[in-house]
PDB file of C-alpha atoms in Angstrom:
ATOM      1  CA  MET A  30      20.004 -35.676  15.320  1.00 92.00           C
ATOM      2  CA  LEU A  31      18.281 -37.606  18.088  1.00 95.00           C
ATOM      3  CA  LEU A  32      20.510 -40.609  17.501  1.00 96.00           C
ATOM      4  CA  HIS A  33      23.442 -38.344  18.376  1.00 96.00           C
ATOM      5  CA  GLY A  34      21.906 -36.127  21.062  1.00 94.00           C
ATOM      6  CA  ARG A  35      19.541 -38.580  22.776  1.00 94.00           C
ATOM      7  CA  VAL A  36      21.249 -41.909  22.093  1.00 95.00           C
ATOM      8  CA  GLY A  37      24.913 -40.856  22.010  1.00 93.00           C
ATOM      9  CA  LEU A  38      26.020 -42.664  18.858  1.00 96.00           C
ATOM     10  CA  ARG A  39      28.938 -41.618  16.677  1.00 95.00           C
ATOM     11  CA  ARG A  40      28.158 -40.523  13.133  1.00 95.00           C
ATOM     12  CA  GLY A  41      29.660 -43.708  11.666  1.00 95.00           C
ATOM     13  CA  GLN A  42      27.436 -45.776  13.940  1.00 96.00           C
ATOM     14  CA  VAL A  43      24.343 -43.758  12.993  1.00 97.00           C
ATOM     15  CA  ALA A  44      24.989 -43.975   9.250  1.00 96.00           C
ATOM     16  CA  GLY A  45      25.741 -47.699   9.572  1.00 96.00           C
ATOM     17  CA  LEU A  46      22.490 -48.656  11.324  1.00 97.00           C
ATOM     18  CA  ARG A  47      20.268 -51.149   9.518  1.00 96.00           C
ATOM     19  CA  ARG A  48      16.527 -51.424   9.937  1.00 94.00           C
ATOM     20  CA  SER A  49      17.092 -54.912  11.293  1.00 94.00           C
ATOM     21  CA  ASP A  50      19.220 -53.383  14.087  1.00 96.00           C
ATOM     22  CA  CYS A  51      16.268 -51.412  15.457  1.00 96.00           C
ATOM     23  CA  HIS A  52      14.056 -53.152  17.997  1.00 96.00           C
ATOM     24  CA  LEU A  53      11.426 -50.656  19.110  1.00 95.00           C
ATOM     25  CA  LEU A  54       8.995 -52.876  21.019  1.00 94.00           C
ATOM     26  CA  PRO A  55       9.002 -53.434  24.795  1.00 93.00           C
ATOM     27  CA  ASP A  56       9.600 -57.149  24.115  1.00 94.00           C
ATOM     28  CA  SER A  57      11.744 -58.247  21.141  1.00 94.00           C
ATOM     29  CA  ARG A  58      11.841 -61.988  21.788  1.00 93.00           C
ATOM     30  CA  ALA A  59       9.761 -62.576  18.660  1.00 91.00           C
ATOM     31  CA  LEU A  60      12.758 -61.190  16.750  1.00 89.00           C
ATOM     32  CA  GLY A  61      15.148 -63.523  18.537  1.00 92.00           C
ATOM     33  CA  CYS A  62      16.417 -60.814  20.904  1.00 94.00           C
ATOM     34  CA  ASP A  63      16.219 -61.125  24.698  1.00 93.00           C
ATOM     35  CA  HIS A  64      17.183 -57.511  25.395  1.00 92.00           C
ATOM     36  CA  LYS A  65      14.274 -55.748  27.109  1.00 92.00           C
ATOM     37  CA  GLY A  66      12.841 -52.417  26.041  1.00 95.00           C
ATOM     38  CA  PRO A  67      13.336 -50.376  22.848  1.00 95.00           C
ATOM     39  CA  HIS A  68      16.963 -50.395  21.678  1.00 96.00           C
ATOM     40  CA  VAL A  69      19.299 -50.511  18.699  1.00 97.00           C
ATOM     41  CA  HIS A  70      22.127 -52.963  18.106  1.00 96.00           C
ATOM     42  CA  VAL A  71      25.403 -51.170  17.397  1.00 96.00           C
ATOM     43  CA  ARG A  72      27.649 -53.294  15.180  1.00 94.00           C
ATOM     44  CA  ARG A  73      30.864 -52.783  13.232  1.00 93.00           C
ATOM     45  CA  ARG A  74      30.471 -53.638   9.546  1.00 93.00           C
ATOM     46  CA  ASP A  75      32.127 -52.943   6.211  1.00 92.00           C
ATOM     47  CA  ASN A  76      29.432 -50.694   4.734  1.00 93.00           C
ATOM     48  CA  ALA A  77      29.054 -49.483   1.174  1.00 90.00           C
ATOM     49  CA  ASN A  78      28.571 -45.900   2.424  1.00 93.00           C
ATOM     50  CA  ARG A  79      31.873 -46.056   4.359  1.00 92.00           C
ATOM     51  CA  ALA A  80      30.097 -45.853   7.699  1.00 94.00           C
ATOM     52  CA  TRP A  81      32.305 -47.420  10.344  1.00 90.00           C
ATOM     53  CA  SER A  82      31.774 -48.034  14.045  1.00 92.00           C
ATOM     54  CA  LYS A  83      34.882 -46.967  15.951  1.00 88.00           C
ATOM     55  CA  SER A  84      34.192 -49.545  18.655  1.00 85.00           C
ATOM     56  CA  LYS A  85      35.017 -53.168  17.873  1.00 85.00           C
ATOM     57  CA  LYS A  86      32.480 -54.519  20.321  1.00 86.00           C
ATOM     58  CA  GLU A  87      28.780 -54.958  19.675  1.00 91.00           C
ATOM     59  CA  TRP A  88      26.253 -53.710  22.203  1.00 91.00           C
ATOM     60  CA  GLU A  89      22.604 -52.771  22.650  1.00 93.00           C
ATOM     61  CA  GLN A  90      21.868 -49.073  23.142  1.00 95.00           C
ATOM     62  CA  PRO A  91      18.600 -48.178  24.968  1.00 95.00           C
ATOM     63  CA  LEU A  92      16.132 -45.760  23.367  1.00 95.00           C
ATOM     64  CA  ASP A  93      13.726 -43.461  25.170  1.00 94.00           C
ATOM     65  CA  PHE A  94      10.140 -42.704  24.158  1.00 94.00           C
ATOM     66  CA  LEU A  95      11.065 -39.511  22.299  1.00 95.00           C
ATOM     67  CA  VAL A  96      13.429 -41.410  19.990  1.00 95.00           C
ATOM     68  CA  VAL A  97      10.872 -44.170  19.396  1.00 95.00           C
ATOM     69  CA  GLN A  98       8.315 -41.549  18.364  1.00 96.00           C
ATOM     70  CA  ALA A  99      10.832 -40.022  15.957  1.00 96.00           C
ATOM     71  CA  PHE A 100      11.461 -43.492  14.486  1.00 96.00           C
ATOM     72  CA  ASP A 101       7.737 -43.902  13.825  1.00 96.00           C
ATOM     73  CA  LEU A 102       7.503 -40.534  12.052  1.00 96.00           C
ATOM     74  CA  TYR A 103      10.586 -41.258   9.961  1.00 96.00           C
ATOM     75  CA  VAL A 104       9.378 -44.719   8.922  1.00 94.00           C
ATOM     76  CA  ASP A 105       6.016 -43.267   7.809  1.00 95.00           C
ATOM     77  CA  GLU A 106       7.726 -40.551   5.754  1.00 95.00           C
ATOM     78  CA  ARG A 107      10.153 -43.029   4.227  1.00 95.00           C
ATOM     79  CA  HIS A 108       7.296 -45.349   3.260  1.00 94.00           C
ATOM     80  CA  GLU A 109       5.418 -42.509   1.548  1.00 94.00           C
ATOM     81  CA  ILE A 110       8.467 -41.642  -0.567  1.00 93.00           C
ATOM     82  CA  LEU A 111      10.108 -45.022  -1.224  1.00 92.00           C
ATOM     83  CA  GLY A 112       7.420 -47.575  -0.533  1.00 89.00           C
ATOM     84  CA  ALA A 113       7.928 -50.748   1.473  1.00 80.00           C
ATOM     85  CA  GLY A 114      11.137 -51.874  -0.203  1.00 74.00           C
ATOM     86  CA  GLY A 115      14.495 -50.235  -0.500  1.00 78.00           C
ATOM     87  CA  SER A 116      17.788 -50.521   1.286  1.00 88.00           C
ATOM     88  CA  ASP A 117      18.077 -52.155   4.695  1.00 92.00           C
ATOM     89  CA  PHE A 118      20.049 -49.102   5.865  1.00 95.00           C
ATOM     90  CA  LEU A 119      18.005 -47.075   8.311  1.00 96.00           C
ATOM     91  CA  LEU A 120      18.971 -43.620   7.030  1.00 96.00           C
ATOM     92  CA  VAL A 121      18.681 -43.214   3.272  1.00 95.00           C
ATOM     93  CA  ASN A 122      18.331 -40.323   0.834  1.00 93.00           C
ATOM     94  CA  LEU A 123      14.733 -39.138   0.772  1.00 92.00           C
ATOM     95  CA  PHE A 124      15.124 -35.740  -0.890  1.00 89.00           C
ATOM     96  CA  SER A 125      18.277 -36.041  -3.004  1.00 87.00           C
ATOM     97  CA  GLU A 126      19.579 -38.383  -5.670  1.00 88.00           C
ATOM     98  CA  PRO A 127      20.035 -41.249  -5.687  1.00 88.00           C
ATOM     99  CA  LEU A 128      16.806 -41.780  -3.747  1.00 90.00           C
ATOM    100  CA  GLY A 129      16.952 -44.677  -1.312  1.00 91.00           C
ATOM    101  CA  ALA A 130      20.748 -44.816  -1.233  1.00 92.00           C
ATOM    102  CA  PRO A 131      22.305 -45.021   2.254  1.00 94.00           C
ATOM    103  CA  MET A 132      23.380 -41.684   3.715  1.00 94.00           C
ATOM    104  CA  ARG A 133      27.104 -41.055   3.982  1.00 95.00           C
ATOM    105  CA  PRO A 134      28.578 -40.095   7.380  1.00 95.00           C
ATOM    106  CA  ASP A 135      29.644 -36.666   6.091  1.00 94.00           C
ATOM    107  CA  ALA A 136      26.062 -36.047   4.956  1.00 94.00           C
ATOM    108  CA  LEU A 137      25.152 -35.962   8.646  1.00 95.00           C
ATOM    109  CA  ASN A 138      27.593 -33.087   9.145  1.00 95.00           C
ATOM    110  CA  GLU A 139      26.025 -31.277   6.191  1.00 94.00           C
ATOM    111  CA  LEU A 140      22.586 -31.779   7.734  1.00 93.00           C
ATOM    112  CA  PHE A 141      23.741 -30.307  11.048  1.00 95.00           C
ATOM    113  CA  ASP A 142      25.294 -27.339   9.207  1.00 94.00           C
ATOM    114  CA  ARG A 143      22.040 -26.577   7.384  1.00 94.00           C
ATOM    115  CA  LEU A 144      19.981 -26.829  10.562  1.00 93.00           C
ATOM    116  CA  THR A 145      22.460 -24.668  12.486  1.00 93.00           C
ATOM    117  CA  GLU A 146      22.204 -21.997   9.798  1.00 93.00           C
ATOM    118  CA  ARG A 147      18.419 -22.232   9.684  1.00 93.00           C
ATOM    119  CA  ALA A 148      18.204 -21.821  13.465  1.00 92.00           C
ATOM    120  CA  LYS A 149      20.677 -18.876  13.294  1.00 93.00           C
ATOM    121  CA  LEU A 150      22.802 -20.290  16.078  1.00 91.00           C
ATOM    122  CA  ALA A 151      25.904 -18.378  17.131  1.00 90.00           C
ATOM    123  CA  ARG A 152      28.128 -21.408  16.564  1.00 90.00           C
ATOM    124  CA  LYS A 153      28.000 -24.564  14.507  1.00 89.00           C
ATOM    125  CA  VAL A 154      26.656 -27.709  16.116  1.00 92.00           C
ATOM    126  CA  GLY A 155      27.884 -31.042  14.805  1.00 94.00           C
ATOM    127  CA  PRO A 156      27.271 -34.736  15.485  1.00 95.00           C
ATOM    128  CA  HIS A 157      30.192 -34.992  17.914  1.00 93.00           C
ATOM    129  CA  MET A 158      28.991 -31.986  19.914  1.00 92.00           C
ATOM    130  CA  ALA A 159      25.546 -33.564  20.207  1.00 93.00           C
ATOM    131  CA  ARG A 160      27.165 -36.789  21.410  1.00 92.00           C
ATOM    132  CA  ARG A 161      29.142 -34.859  24.045  1.00 89.00           C
ATOM    133  CA  ALA A 162      25.919 -33.191  25.173  1.00 89.00           C
ATOM    134  CA  PHE A 163      24.350 -36.624  25.606  1.00 90.00           C
ATOM    135  CA  GLY A 164      27.159 -37.726  27.933  1.00 88.00           C
ATOM    136  CA  SER A 165      26.875 -34.535  29.978  1.00 86.00           C
ATOM    137  CA  ASN A 166      23.091 -34.827  30.190  1.00 88.00           C
ATOM    138  CA  VAL A 167      23.336 -38.396  31.490  1.00 89.00           C
ATOM    139  CA  ALA A 168      25.773 -37.226  34.180  1.00 85.00           C
ATOM    140  CA  ASP A 169      23.603 -34.214  35.082  1.00 84.00           C
ATOM    141  CA  ALA A 170      20.641 -36.572  35.488  1.00 85.00           C
ATOM    142  CA  GLY A 171      22.593 -38.583  38.080  1.00 84.00           C
ATOM    143  CA  GLY A 172      24.310 -41.130  35.843  1.00 85.00           C
ATOM    144  CA  SER A 173      27.555 -42.591  37.171  1.00 84.00           C
ATOM    145  CA  LEU A 174      30.827 -42.573  35.248  1.00 84.00           C
ATOM    146  CA  ASP A 175      30.561 -46.256  34.362  1.00 85.00           C
ATOM    147  CA  GLU A 176      27.030 -45.700  33.014  1.00 87.00           C
ATOM    148  CA  VAL A 177      28.206 -42.806  30.839  1.00 86.00           C
ATOM    149  CA  GLN A 178      31.133 -44.929  29.649  1.00 87.00           C
ATOM    150  CA  ALA A 179      28.868 -47.838  28.674  1.00 88.00           C
ATOM    151  CA  LEU A 180      26.317 -45.633  26.905  1.00 90.00           C
ATOM    152  CA  LEU A 181      29.031 -43.883  24.899  1.00 88.00           C
ATOM    153  CA  GLY A 182      30.565 -47.220  23.913  1.00 86.00           C
ATOM    154  CA  GLN A 183      33.897 -46.376  25.536  1.00 82.00           C
ATOM    155  CA  SER A 184      36.334 -49.134  26.487  1.00 77.00           C
ATOM    156  CA  HIS A 185      37.438 -47.508  29.762  1.00 74.00           C
ATOM    157  CA  PRO A 186      35.624 -45.220  32.247  1.00 69.00           C
ATOM    158  CA  GLU A 187      38.371 -42.592  32.020  1.00 72.00           C
ATOM    159  CA  SER A 188      37.692 -42.272  28.288  1.00 70.00           C
ATOM    160  CA  ALA A 189      34.274 -40.820  29.120  1.00 72.00           C
ATOM    161  CA  ARG A 190      35.605 -37.969  31.295  1.00 74.00           C
ATOM    162  CA  PRO A 191      36.195 -35.494  28.422  1.00 71.00           C
ATOM    163  CA  TYR A 192      32.507 -35.827  27.577  1.00 67.00           C
ATOM    164  CA  LEU A 193      31.372 -34.773  31.057  1.00 71.00           C
ATOM    165  CA  ILE A 194      30.715 -31.039  30.921  1.00 71.00           C
ATOM    166  CA  PRO A 195      28.685 -30.108  34.022  1.00 71.00           C
ATOM    167  CA  ASP A 196      25.525 -28.101  33.549  1.00 73.00           C
ATOM    168  CA  ARG A 197      25.733 -24.572  35.008  1.00 76.00           C
ATOM    169  CA  ALA A 198      22.813 -25.304  37.311  1.00 78.00           C
ATOM    170  CA  ARG A 199      24.653 -28.351  38.668  1.00 71.00           C
ATOM    171  CA  LEU A 200      27.742 -26.219  39.320  1.00 72.00           C
ATOM    172  CA  ARG A 201      25.624 -23.714  41.245  1.00 77.00           C
ATOM    173  CA  GLU A 202      24.060 -26.514  43.284  1.00 76.00           C
ATOM    174  CA  ALA A 203      27.554 -27.794  44.118  1.00 72.00           C
ATOM    175  CA  VAL A 204      28.551 -24.354  45.420  1.00 73.00           C
ATOM    176  CA  GLU A 205      25.355 -23.938  47.414  1.00 75.00           C
ATOM    177  CA  ARG A 206      25.870 -27.312  49.116  1.00 77.00           C
ATOM    178  CA  VAL A 207      29.012 -25.952  50.810  1.00 74.00           C
ATOM    179  CA  PRO A 208      27.990 -24.965  54.386  1.00 74.00           C
ATOM    180  CA  SER A 209      27.957 -21.259  55.177  1.00 69.00           C
ATOM    181  CA  PRO A 210      30.290 -20.010  57.962  1.00 69.00           C
ATOM    182  CA  ARG A 211      27.209 -18.508  59.613  1.00 64.00           C
ATOM    183  CA  GLY A 212      25.610 -21.912  59.666  1.00 62.00           C
ATOM    184  CA  LEU A 213      28.674 -23.392  61.323  1.00 59.00           C
ATOM    185  CA  LEU A 214      28.820 -20.509  63.824  1.00 58.00           C
ATOM    186  CA  GLY A 215      25.738 -21.580  65.694  1.00 56.00           C
ATOM    187  CA  ARG A 216      27.095 -25.077  66.245  1.00 54.00           C
ATOM    188  CA  GLY A 217      30.521 -24.083  67.532  1.00 51.00           C
ATOM    189  CA  GLU A 218      30.199 -20.630  69.060  1.00 48.00           C
ATOM    190  CA  GLN A 219      30.059 -21.811  72.681  1.00 48.00           C
ATOM    191  CA  ARG A 220      33.419 -23.473  72.239  1.00 47.00           C
ATOM    192  CA  TRP A 221      35.451 -20.701  70.664  1.00 46.00           C
ATOM    193  CA  ARG A 222      33.732 -17.314  71.046  1.00 50.00           C
ATOM    194  CA  ARG A 223      34.894 -15.274  74.069  1.00 53.00           C
ATOM    195  CA  PRO A 224      33.617 -12.258  76.032  1.00 54.00           C
ATOM    196  CA  CYS A 225      34.953  -8.826  75.128  1.00 58.00           C
ATOM    197  CA  PRO A 226      37.465  -7.042  77.409  1.00 57.00           C
ATOM    198  CA  ARG A 227      34.769  -4.676  78.703  1.00 56.00           C
ATOM    199  CA  CYS A 228      32.438  -7.415  79.817  1.00 55.00           C
ATOM    200  CA  THR A 229      33.200  -9.899  82.568  1.00 50.00           C
ATOM    201  CA  SER A 230      29.939 -11.760  82.340  1.00 46.00           C
ATOM    202  CA  ARG A 231      31.808 -14.919  81.318  1.00 47.00           C
ATOM    203  CA  ARG A 232      35.354 -16.100  81.552  1.00 47.00           C
ATOM    204  CA  MET A 233      37.354 -16.871  78.455  1.00 47.00           C
ATOM    205  CA  PRO A 234      37.500 -20.643  77.842  1.00 47.00           C
ATOM    206  CA  ALA A 235      40.865 -22.076  78.799  1.00 43.00           C
ATOM    207  CA  HIS A 236      41.428 -23.598  75.344  1.00 44.00           C
ATOM    208  CA  SER A 237      40.943 -20.149  73.723  1.00 45.00           C
ATOM    209  CA  ARG A 238      43.842 -18.396  75.467  1.00 45.00           C
ATOM    210  CA  SER A 239      46.310 -19.498  72.823  1.00 47.00           C
ATOM    211  CA  SER A 240      43.968 -18.636  69.950  1.00 47.00           C
ATOM    212  CA  PRO A 241      44.664 -15.803  67.457  1.00 49.00           C
ATOM    213  CA  PRO A 242      43.601 -12.234  68.338  1.00 48.00           C
ATOM    214  CA  TRP A 243      39.852 -11.843  68.562  1.00 45.00           C
ATOM    215  CA  THR A 244      37.782  -9.283  66.678  1.00 49.00           C
ATOM    216  CA  ARG A 245      34.600  -7.595  67.787  1.00 48.00           C
ATOM    217  CA  SER A 246      32.559  -9.922  65.618  1.00 48.00           C
ATOM    218  CA  SER A 247      33.805 -12.848  67.711  1.00 48.00           C
ATOM    219  CA  TRP A 248      32.668 -11.462  71.075  1.00 47.00           C
ATOM    220  CA  ARG A 249      29.663 -13.420  72.277  1.00 49.00           C
ATOM    221  CA  CYS A 250      28.455 -11.172  75.094  1.00 53.00           C
ATOM    222  CA  CYS A 251      27.798  -7.528  74.220  1.00 55.00           C
ATOM    223  CA  GLY A 252      29.348  -7.230  70.777  1.00 50.00           C
ATOM    224  CA  GLY A 253      32.107  -4.981  72.078  1.00 50.00           C
ATOM    225  CA  THR A 254      29.819  -2.227  73.327  1.00 54.00           C
ATOM    226  CA  GLY A 255      30.461  -2.920  77.001  1.00 49.00           C
ATOM    227  CA  THR A 256      26.743  -2.859  77.737  1.00 50.00           C
TER     228      THR A 256
END
């Protein structure tokens, strides 16, 4: 689930990952890789489990600390069940036959369905929805469109737009950034507010004579009371 929701991979890319694709150390030069920080290599291959990367290109996808921790827990559990050997595929069957066989892409959907039912969610959550959430979360955290595009493995920035669903809090912040008319009033009132007809304390500015009819709220002297 984290490889979809925290890394943004497609289900074919997740099911096609090999253990040799996963570089979890801060420095992977000992493995012949110059890419800094924990990451996975996303590659297109002809896999026995029919996992297929939609993108033709190969790239390195960064991993955060939460995903690295999950990797450690998974590797320990896998070792307890299968031992040190087994398939080079990262995700294999641990609780169903045949043990150690690579997981199929549709098995990831089945896993999401079971977890959705267990959590009693109002709607089903699938791998693609988790991937969309990743793109939106990157944008909500300040990521630019080209960053979202690169992390989702899209070929063009516009391809990433459907994945950008703004968080409700970000929408509220956008509304609250719009200046209030009351805030603008203090900066411009001496230029356009005029005295009421009952008060002659000030003359109407010359540029205001052609303005629309004034209301009591626009009188700057006595508020229309004549006092």
